[in-house]
Coordinates of C-alpha atoms in Angstrom, one line a residue:
M1 CA 73.0 -32.3 -92.1
N2 CA 69.7 -34.1 -91.4
K3 CA 68.3 -31.0 -90.0
I4 CA 69.1 -29.0 -93.1
L5 CA 67.5 -31.7 -95.4
S6 CA 64.4 -32.1 -93.2
R7 CA 62.7 -28.9 -94.5
V8 CA 62.7 -27.5 -98.0
S9 CA 60.5 -24.6 -99.1
G10 CA 58.4 -25.0 -95.9
I11 CA 57.6 -28.6 -96.6
M12 CA 58.5 -31.3 -94.0
F13 CA 60.8 -34.1 -95.2
F14 CA 62.2 -37.2 -93.5
V15 CA 65.7 -38.6 -93.8
S16 CA 66.5 -42.3 -93.4
E17 CA 68.6 -43.1 -90.3
D18 CA 69.8 -46.5 -91.4
G19 CA 70.6 -48.6 -94.4
E20 CA 67.5 -50.8 -94.1
R21 CA 65.3 -47.7 -94.3
S22 CA 63.4 -48.8 -91.2
S23 CA 63.8 -45.5 -89.3
Y24 CA 63.4 -41.9 -90.5
R25 CA 64.0 -38.5 -88.8
G26 CA 62.6 -35.1 -89.5
Y27 CA 61.9 -31.8 -87.9
V28 CA 58.7 -29.9 -87.5
C29 CA 58.6 -26.1 -87.0
V30 CA 56.5 -24.6 -84.2
Q31 CA 56.5 -20.8 -84.0
G32 CA 60.1 -20.5 -84.9
D33 CA 61.3 -23.6 -82.9
E34 CA 62.1 -26.9 -84.4
F35 CA 61.3 -30.3 -82.8
A36 CA 62.7 -33.6 -83.8
V37 CA 60.3 -36.2 -85.1
R38 CA 61.2 -39.9 -85.6
V39 CA 59.2 -42.6 -87.4
S40 CA 60.5 -46.1 -86.7
N41 CA 59.5 -49.7 -87.5
V42 CA 59.0 -48.8 -91.2
K43 CA 59.0 -51.6 -93.7
Y44 CA 60.7 -51.0 -97.0
D45 CA 59.5 -52.8 -100.1
A46 CA 62.6 -53.1 -102.3
P47 CA 60.8 -54.2 -105.6
T48 CA 58.5 -51.2 -105.7
G49 CA 60.7 -48.8 -103.8
R50 CA 57.9 -47.9 -101.5
I51 CA 57.6 -47.9 -97.7
V52 CA 54.9 -49.4 -95.6
L53 CA 53.7 -47.5 -92.6
K54 CA 51.0 -49.8 -91.3
N55 CA 53.0 -50.8 -88.1
A56 CA 55.2 -47.7 -87.9
Q57 CA 55.7 -45.9 -84.6
L58 CA 55.9 -42.1 -84.1
D59 CA 58.2 -40.5 -81.5
V60 CA 58.5 -36.8 -80.9
E61 CA 60.4 -34.6 -78.3
R62 CA 58.8 -34.5 -74.9
A63 CA 57.8 -30.8 -75.0
L64 CA 55.9 -31.4 -78.3
A65 CA 54.5 -34.7 -77.1
A66 CA 52.7 -33.0 -74.3
R67 CA 50.8 -30.8 -76.7
L68 CA 50.0 -33.6 -79.1
K69 CA 48.7 -36.0 -76.5
P70 CA 45.0 -35.2 -77.2
Q71 CA 45.6 -36.1 -80.9
H72 CA 47.6 -39.3 -80.1
A73 CA 44.9 -41.7 -81.6
T74 CA 44.5 -39.5 -84.6
L75 CA 48.2 -39.4 -85.3
K76 CA 48.6 -43.1 -84.9
L77 CA 45.7 -43.8 -87.4
R78 CA 47.0 -41.3 -89.9
L79 CA 50.5 -42.7 -89.8
A80 CA 49.2 -46.2 -90.4
Q81 CA 47.0 -45.1 -93.3
A82 CA 49.6 -42.8 -94.9
S83 CA 50.8 -43.8 -98.4
S84 CA 54.1 -41.9 -98.0
L85 CA 56.2 -40.1 -95.3
E86 CA 55.7 -36.8 -97.2
G87 CA 52.0 -37.1 -97.0
F88 CA 52.1 -37.9 -93.3
G89 CA 54.5 -35.0 -92.7
A90 CA 51.9 -32.6 -94.2
E91 CA 49.2 -34.0 -92.0
L92 CA 51.5 -33.9 -88.9
E93 CA 52.2 -30.2 -89.5
E94 CA 48.5 -29.4 -89.7
L95 CA 47.8 -31.1 -86.4
V96 CA 50.8 -29.5 -84.8
A97 CA 49.7 -26.1 -85.9
I98 CA 46.3 -26.7 -84.3
C99 CA 47.6 -28.1 -81.0
C100 CA 50.4 -25.5 -80.6
R101 CA 48.6 -22.4 -81.9
K102 CA 48.8 -20.7 -78.5
Q103 CA 51.3 -22.8 -76.6
V104 CA 54.7 -24.3 -77.2
G105 CA 55.6 -26.7 -74.4
N106 CA 54.8 -25.0 -71.2
Q107 CA 55.1 -21.4 -72.6
V108 CA 51.7 -19.6 -72.6
A109 CA 50.9 -16.6 -74.7
L110 CA 50.3 -13.8 -72.3
P111 CA 48.4 -10.5 -72.9
S112 CA 50.3 -7.2 -73.1
A113 CA 50.2 -4.4 -70.5
K114 CA 47.6 -2.6 -72.6
Y115 CA 45.3 -5.6 -72.2
Y116 CA 45.5 -5.5 -68.4
A117 CA 45.0 -1.7 -68.4
R118 CA 41.8 -2.0 -70.4
L119 CA 40.5 -4.8 -68.3
M120 CA 41.0 -2.9 -65.1
A121 CA 39.3 0.2 -66.6
E122 CA 36.3 -1.8 -67.8
L123 CA 35.9 -3.5 -64.4
D124 CA 35.8 0.0 -62.9
V125 CA 32.9 0.8 -65.2
V126 CA 30.8 -2.4 -64.7
G127 CA 31.6 -2.6 -61.0
W128 CA 34.0 -4.9 -59.2
N129 CA 31.1 -6.2 -57.2
R130 CA 30.0 -8.1 -60.3
L131 CA 33.3 -10.0 -60.6
R132 CA 33.0 -13.5 -59.2
Q133 CA 36.1 -15.3 -60.6
L134 CA 39.2 -14.3 -62.5
S135 CA 41.8 -16.7 -64.0
D136 CA 45.5 -16.4 -63.2
D137 CA 46.2 -15.0 -66.7
L138 CA 43.2 -12.7 -66.6
R139 CA 41.9 -14.2 -69.9
S140 CA 38.8 -15.7 -68.3
L141 CA 36.5 -14.0 -65.9
E142 CA 33.0 -14.6 -64.5
L143 CA 30.5 -11.7 -64.0
E144 CA 27.3 -11.8 -62.0
I145 CA 24.0 -10.3 -62.9
M146 CA 20.5 -10.4 -61.4
D147 CA 17.4 -11.2 -63.6
K148 CA 14.0 -9.6 -63.2
S149 CA 12.9 -12.1 -60.6
G150 CA 16.0 -11.5 -58.5
R151 CA 17.8 -14.7 -59.5
S152 CA 21.6 -14.6 -59.7
H153 CA 23.2 -15.6 -63.0
T154 CA 26.9 -15.8 -64.0
V155 CA 28.4 -15.4 -67.4
Q156 CA 31.9 -16.6 -68.1
V157 CA 33.8 -14.4 -70.6
L158 CA 36.9 -15.6 -72.5
L159 CA 38.7 -12.5 -73.9
P160 CA 40.9 -12.7 -77.0
L161 CA 44.4 -11.3 -76.9
Q162 CA 43.2 -8.6 -79.3
Y163 CA 41.0 -7.3 -76.5
E164 CA 43.6 -4.6 -76.0
D165 CA 42.8 -3.0 -79.3
Q166 CA 39.8 -0.7 -79.8
G167 CA 37.2 -2.1 -82.2
F168 CA 38.8 -5.6 -82.3
A169 CA 36.9 -8.0 -84.5
I170 CA 37.4 -11.3 -82.7
K171 CA 34.2 -12.1 -80.7
P172 CA 34.7 -13.0 -77.0
E173 CA 33.5 -16.4 -76.0
C174 CA 30.7 -16.6 -73.4
F175 CA 29.5 -19.6 -71.4
V176 CA 26.4 -19.5 -69.2
D177 CA 24.2 -21.8 -67.2
A178 CA 21.0 -21.6 -69.4
P179 CA 18.9 -23.9 -71.6
E180 CA 20.6 -22.4 -74.7
P181 CA 24.1 -21.2 -75.5
F182 CA 24.6 -17.4 -75.2
E183 CA 25.7 -16.2 -78.5
L184 CA 27.2 -12.7 -78.3
Q185 CA 26.2 -10.4 -81.1
W186 CA 29.4 -9.1 -82.5
P187 CA 30.7 -6.7 -83.5
S188 CA 28.3 -4.6 -81.5
D189 CA 27.2 -1.0 -82.3
N190 CA 29.4 0.2 -79.5
N191 CA 32.1 -2.0 -78.1
Q192 CA 34.0 0.8 -76.3
V193 CA 33.3 -1.0 -73.0
V194 CA 33.2 -4.7 -73.9
L195 CA 32.2 -6.1 -70.5
D196 CA 29.4 -3.6 -70.2
E197 CA 28.1 -4.7 -73.7
V198 CA 28.3 -8.4 -72.7
L199 CA 26.2 -7.8 -69.6
K200 CA 23.6 -5.8 -71.5
Q201 CA 23.2 -8.6 -74.1
F202 CA 23.2 -11.2 -71.3
E203 CA 20.4 -9.4 -69.5
L204 CA 18.2 -9.5 -72.7
F205 CA 19.1 -13.2 -73.1
L206 CA 17.9 -14.0 -69.6
D207 CA 14.5 -12.4 -70.2
R208 CA 13.7 -15.2 -72.6
F209 CA 13.7 -17.8 -69.8
Q210 CA 11.9 -16.0 -67.0
T211 CA 8.7 -18.0 -67.3
F212 CA 10.6 -21.2 -67.6
W213 CA 12.5 -20.6 -64.4
N214 CA 9.5 -19.3 -62.6
V215 CA 7.7 -22.6 -63.3
L216 CA 10.6 -24.7 -62.1
D217 CA 11.2 -22.6 -59.0
A218 CA 7.6 -22.9 -58.0
L219 CA 7.7 -26.7 -58.5
D220 CA 11.0 -27.0 -56.5
A221 CA 9.5 -25.0 -53.6
T222 CA 6.3 -27.1 -53.2
T223 CA 7.2 -30.7 -54.1
C224 CA 9.9 -33.2 -53.2
V225 CA 12.4 -33.2 -56.1
L226 CA 14.6 -36.3 -56.1
E227 CA 16.7 -35.4 -59.2
P228 CA 18.6 -33.4 -60.2
H229 CA 20.3 -33.3 -56.8
R230 CA 21.4 -29.7 -57.4
P231 CA 19.4 -28.5 -60.4
A232 CA 21.2 -26.3 -62.8
R233 CA 19.4 -23.4 -64.6
A234 CA 20.2 -25.1 -67.9
T235 CA 18.0 -28.2 -67.3
G236 CA 14.2 -28.6 -67.2
R237 CA 14.4 -32.2 -66.1
R238 CA 12.7 -33.0 -62.8
R239 CA 12.0 -36.3 -61.0
L240 CA 9.4 -35.9 -58.3
A241 CA 8.6 -38.3 -55.4
L242 CA 5.1 -39.8 -55.6
E243 CA 5.4 -42.2 -52.6
R244 CA 8.2 -44.2 -51.0
H245 CA 8.8 -46.5 -53.9
A246 CA 7.4 -44.5 -56.8
S247 CA 8.4 -41.4 -58.7
V248 CA 7.8 -39.6 -61.9
Q249 CA 10.2 -37.8 -64.3
F250 CA 9.6 -35.3 -67.0
E251 CA 11.2 -32.5 -69.0
V252 CA 9.8 -28.9 -69.0
D253 CA 10.2 -27.2 -72.4
P254 CA 12.1 -23.9 -72.0
A255 CA 10.2 -22.5 -75.0
H256 CA 6.8 -23.5 -73.8
P257 CA 7.1 -24.0 -70.0
T258 CA 3.3 -24.0 -69.3
A259 CA 2.4 -26.4 -72.2
M260 CA 1.4 -30.0 -71.5
L261 CA 4.4 -32.2 -70.8
S262 CA 5.4 -34.3 -73.8
E263 CA 6.1 -37.4 -71.7
L264 CA 6.1 -38.7 -68.2
S265 CA 8.4 -41.5 -67.1
F266 CA 7.2 -43.4 -64.1
F267 CA 9.6 -45.3 -61.8
G268 CA 8.2 -48.1 -59.7
N269 CA 6.6 -51.5 -60.1
Q270 CA 3.3 -52.1 -61.8
A271 CA 1.4 -52.1 -58.5
S272 CA 2.7 -48.6 -57.7
V273 CA 2.5 -46.8 -61.0
G274 CA 0.4 -48.9 -63.3
A275 CA -2.8 -46.8 -62.6
L276 CA -0.9 -43.6 -63.0
R277 CA 0.3 -44.5 -66.5
E278 CA -3.3 -45.2 -67.5
R279 CA -4.5 -41.8 -66.2
W280 CA -1.7 -40.0 -68.0
G281 CA -2.7 -41.6 -71.3
S282 CA -6.0 -39.7 -71.2
A283 CA -4.6 -36.4 -69.9
S284 CA -4.7 -34.1 -72.9
S285 CA -8.3 -32.9 -72.2
R286 CA -7.6 -32.0 -68.6
W287 CA -4.4 -29.9 -69.0
D288 CA -4.9 -26.2 -68.4
E289 CA -2.0 -23.9 -69.2
T290 CA -3.3 -21.2 -66.9
R291 CA -2.7 -23.4 -63.8
S292 CA 0.6 -24.3 -62.2
L293 CA 2.6 -27.4 -63.2
Q294 CA 1.9 -29.0 -59.8
E295 CA -1.9 -28.4 -60.1
N296 CA -2.0 -29.9 -63.5
L297 CA -0.1 -33.0 -62.5
E298 CA -2.2 -33.5 -59.4
D299 CA -5.4 -33.1 -61.4
V300 CA -4.4 -35.3 -64.3
L301 CA -2.9 -38.1 -62.1
K302 CA -5.6 -37.7 -59.4
I303 CA -3.0 -37.6 -56.6
T304 CA -1.6 -35.2 -54.1
L305 CA 2.2 -34.7 -54.6
P306 CA 4.2 -34.9 -51.4
S307 CA 5.2 -31.5 -50.2
Q308 CA 8.4 -30.4 -48.4
K309 CA 6.2 -28.8 -45.7
T310 CA 4.6 -32.1 -44.8
T311 CA 7.2 -34.7 -45.8
K312 CA 10.8 -35.0 -45.1
P313 CA 13.0 -35.8 -48.2
D314 CA 14.8 -38.5 -46.2
E315 CA 11.5 -40.6 -46.3
F316 CA 12.1 -41.2 -50.0
A317 CA 15.8 -41.9 -49.8
V318 CA 15.5 -45.7 -50.0
E319 CA 19.0 -47.3 -50.4
C320 CA 20.0 -49.6 -53.2
G321 CA 19.6 -53.3 -52.4
I322 CA 23.1 -54.1 -53.8
C323 CA 25.4 -51.2 -52.9
Y324 CA 23.4 -50.1 -49.8
S325 CA 23.7 -46.5 -50.7
Y326 CA 21.0 -44.0 -51.9
R327 CA 22.9 -41.8 -54.3
L328 CA 25.8 -43.0 -56.4
E329 CA 29.0 -40.9 -56.0
E330 CA 29.8 -38.6 -58.9
E331 CA 32.8 -39.6 -60.9
D332 CA 35.8 -37.2 -60.8
E333 CA 35.8 -35.8 -64.3
D334 CA 38.3 -33.0 -63.8
T335 CA 40.6 -32.5 -66.6
E336 CA 44.3 -31.9 -66.2
E337 CA 43.8 -28.2 -67.0
T338 CA 41.2 -27.9 -64.3
K339 CA 43.4 -29.5 -61.7
Q340 CA 46.0 -27.0 -62.6
G341 CA 43.7 -24.2 -61.5
S342 CA 42.5 -22.8 -64.8
G343 CA 39.3 -20.9 -64.5
A344 CA 38.5 -21.2 -68.2
T345 CA 36.5 -24.5 -67.9
S346 CA 34.3 -24.0 -64.9
M347 CA 31.2 -22.7 -66.7
Q348 CA 31.8 -25.1 -69.6
Q349 CA 31.7 -28.0 -67.2
K350 CA 28.3 -26.6 -65.9
R351 CA 27.0 -26.8 -69.5
A352 CA 28.1 -30.4 -69.8
P353 CA 25.4 -32.9 -70.7
E354 CA 23.5 -34.2 -67.7
Q355 CA 24.4 -37.6 -66.4
G356 CA 21.9 -40.4 -65.9
S357 CA 20.0 -41.2 -62.7
R358 CA 22.1 -41.6 -59.6
I359 CA 19.4 -42.9 -57.3
P360 CA 17.7 -46.3 -57.3
D361 CA 15.1 -46.4 -60.1
R362 CA 14.7 -50.1 -60.8
L363 CA 12.3 -52.0 -58.5
C364 CA 11.5 -55.6 -58.1
E365 CA 8.0 -56.4 -59.5
N366 CA 7.2 -58.6 -56.5
A367 CA 5.0 -56.5 -54.3
K368 CA 6.2 -58.4 -51.2
C369 CA 9.8 -57.7 -52.0
N370 CA 9.7 -54.3 -53.7
R371 CA 13.5 -53.8 -53.4
P372 CA 15.0 -50.8 -55.2
F373 CA 18.3 -50.9 -57.1
H374 CA 20.5 -48.6 -59.1
V375 CA 20.3 -49.7 -62.7
K376 CA 24.1 -49.9 -62.9
C377 CA 24.4 -51.9 -59.7
L378 CA 21.7 -54.4 -60.9
F379 CA 23.3 -54.6 -64.3
D380 CA 26.7 -55.5 -62.9
W381 CA 25.3 -57.9 -60.4
L382 CA 23.2 -59.8 -62.9
R383 CA 26.0 -59.9 -65.5
A384 CA 28.3 -61.6 -63.0
L385 CA 25.9 -64.5 -62.4
P386 CA 26.3 -67.6 -64.6
T387 CA 22.5 -68.1 -64.7
S388 CA 21.8 -64.7 -66.3
R389 CA 21.6 -64.1 -70.0
Q390 CA 22.4 -60.9 -71.8
S391 CA 21.1 -59.4 -75.0
F392 CA 23.1 -56.3 -76.2
H393 CA 22.9 -53.9 -73.2
T394 CA 20.1 -55.7 -71.4
V395 CA 20.8 -58.5 -68.9
F396 CA 18.0 -60.8 -67.6
G397 CA 18.1 -62.7 -64.3
E398 CA 16.6 -63.0 -60.9
C399 CA 16.1 -60.5 -58.0
P400 CA 18.9 -61.0 -55.5
Y401 CA 16.3 -61.2 -52.7
C402 CA 13.2 -63.0 -53.9
R403 CA 14.2 -64.8 -57.2
E404 CA 11.6 -62.8 -59.1
A405 CA 12.5 -62.3 -62.8
I406 CA 14.2 -58.9 -63.3
S407 CA 16.2 -57.2 -66.0
A408 CA 18.5 -54.2 -66.2
K409 CA 19.5 -52.1 -69.2
F410 CA 22.6 -50.0 -68.9
Q411 CA 24.2 -47.8 -71.5
P412 CA 28.0 -47.8 -71.0
K413 CA 30.1 -44.7 -71.7
F414 CA 32.2 -44.8 -74.8

């Protein structure tokens, strides 16, 4: 009986389960299937005849709960703020429709035989040698292409289920390792061979960044790059070694890669980099866009950058004075879907924002000490000392080795 009363004219309703009206049950429809929904710990206000949902609790069937897990906090907030069960029911149905658009429980919407036939035919056209990765359901694939300078690039293509139809209107999603997102122009003039059209547009897209990558490749080949450890094509950030306890970091503009750098960040104590900061302050008149980035930096700063040919990178790998390691281990950020072997997120992860420095970049100002520290290690160390003081995200204290005043600023992840 409750199941019959729970839905009238497509609107979700709840039915009381007890005389105190503290628990209600309803059913939400997901692609033809109905799942039980229970709201408990409801307070009933007899004088006004209204219910209070501030401390209410939502319970759903296990199959549906798995799909709603990413929206758990949102559901909890909306339930607490809802003025009625009917209003919350409408919001619940909207969220369920979003979360379960393609999946119900563990059932995945799979393409038809026509989809697979077209995909195989198009791979025959573009060449199977271009295929680098293919997901289990064949919805996501990675294709390789070479740019004009012989660099290898990969585009991940997420095909819609409508891919089986000629002239389909839904644009395939594309993810690339580049400074900007690759927006596919769709519908194209001729999408008879979709994958071929994707590669043609991707090739034109890569042409925009040839100078940018040429500048960075030349710099990587002739200097000692400390970070990024494995540079992605999407980033123009570089941190170069100057000497054992000093380095400089900057960002190359993809749109104007030969232009004067907007900012240089020096890492090291005042004795090591103080003079370099002063020279950079008067650099605008000396920058020449016809020269290489390395030549400009050496001329402006009046130094010779260490080269891989004459210097071993290990010479600059000075360990942190607290954790006694050089590079912090990367955190395991794999999602549950990635662990299950889905290929749909690999390129999206490559486009994730860069994380902060993972090598020691905070040095003691005492020239006799000159100990390097990871900012995070120093922040945690100082914060644990009763003699330190903290102001917002900056903590002030003493060097663990020489008692020189030192501070660390660390931005936590939220």
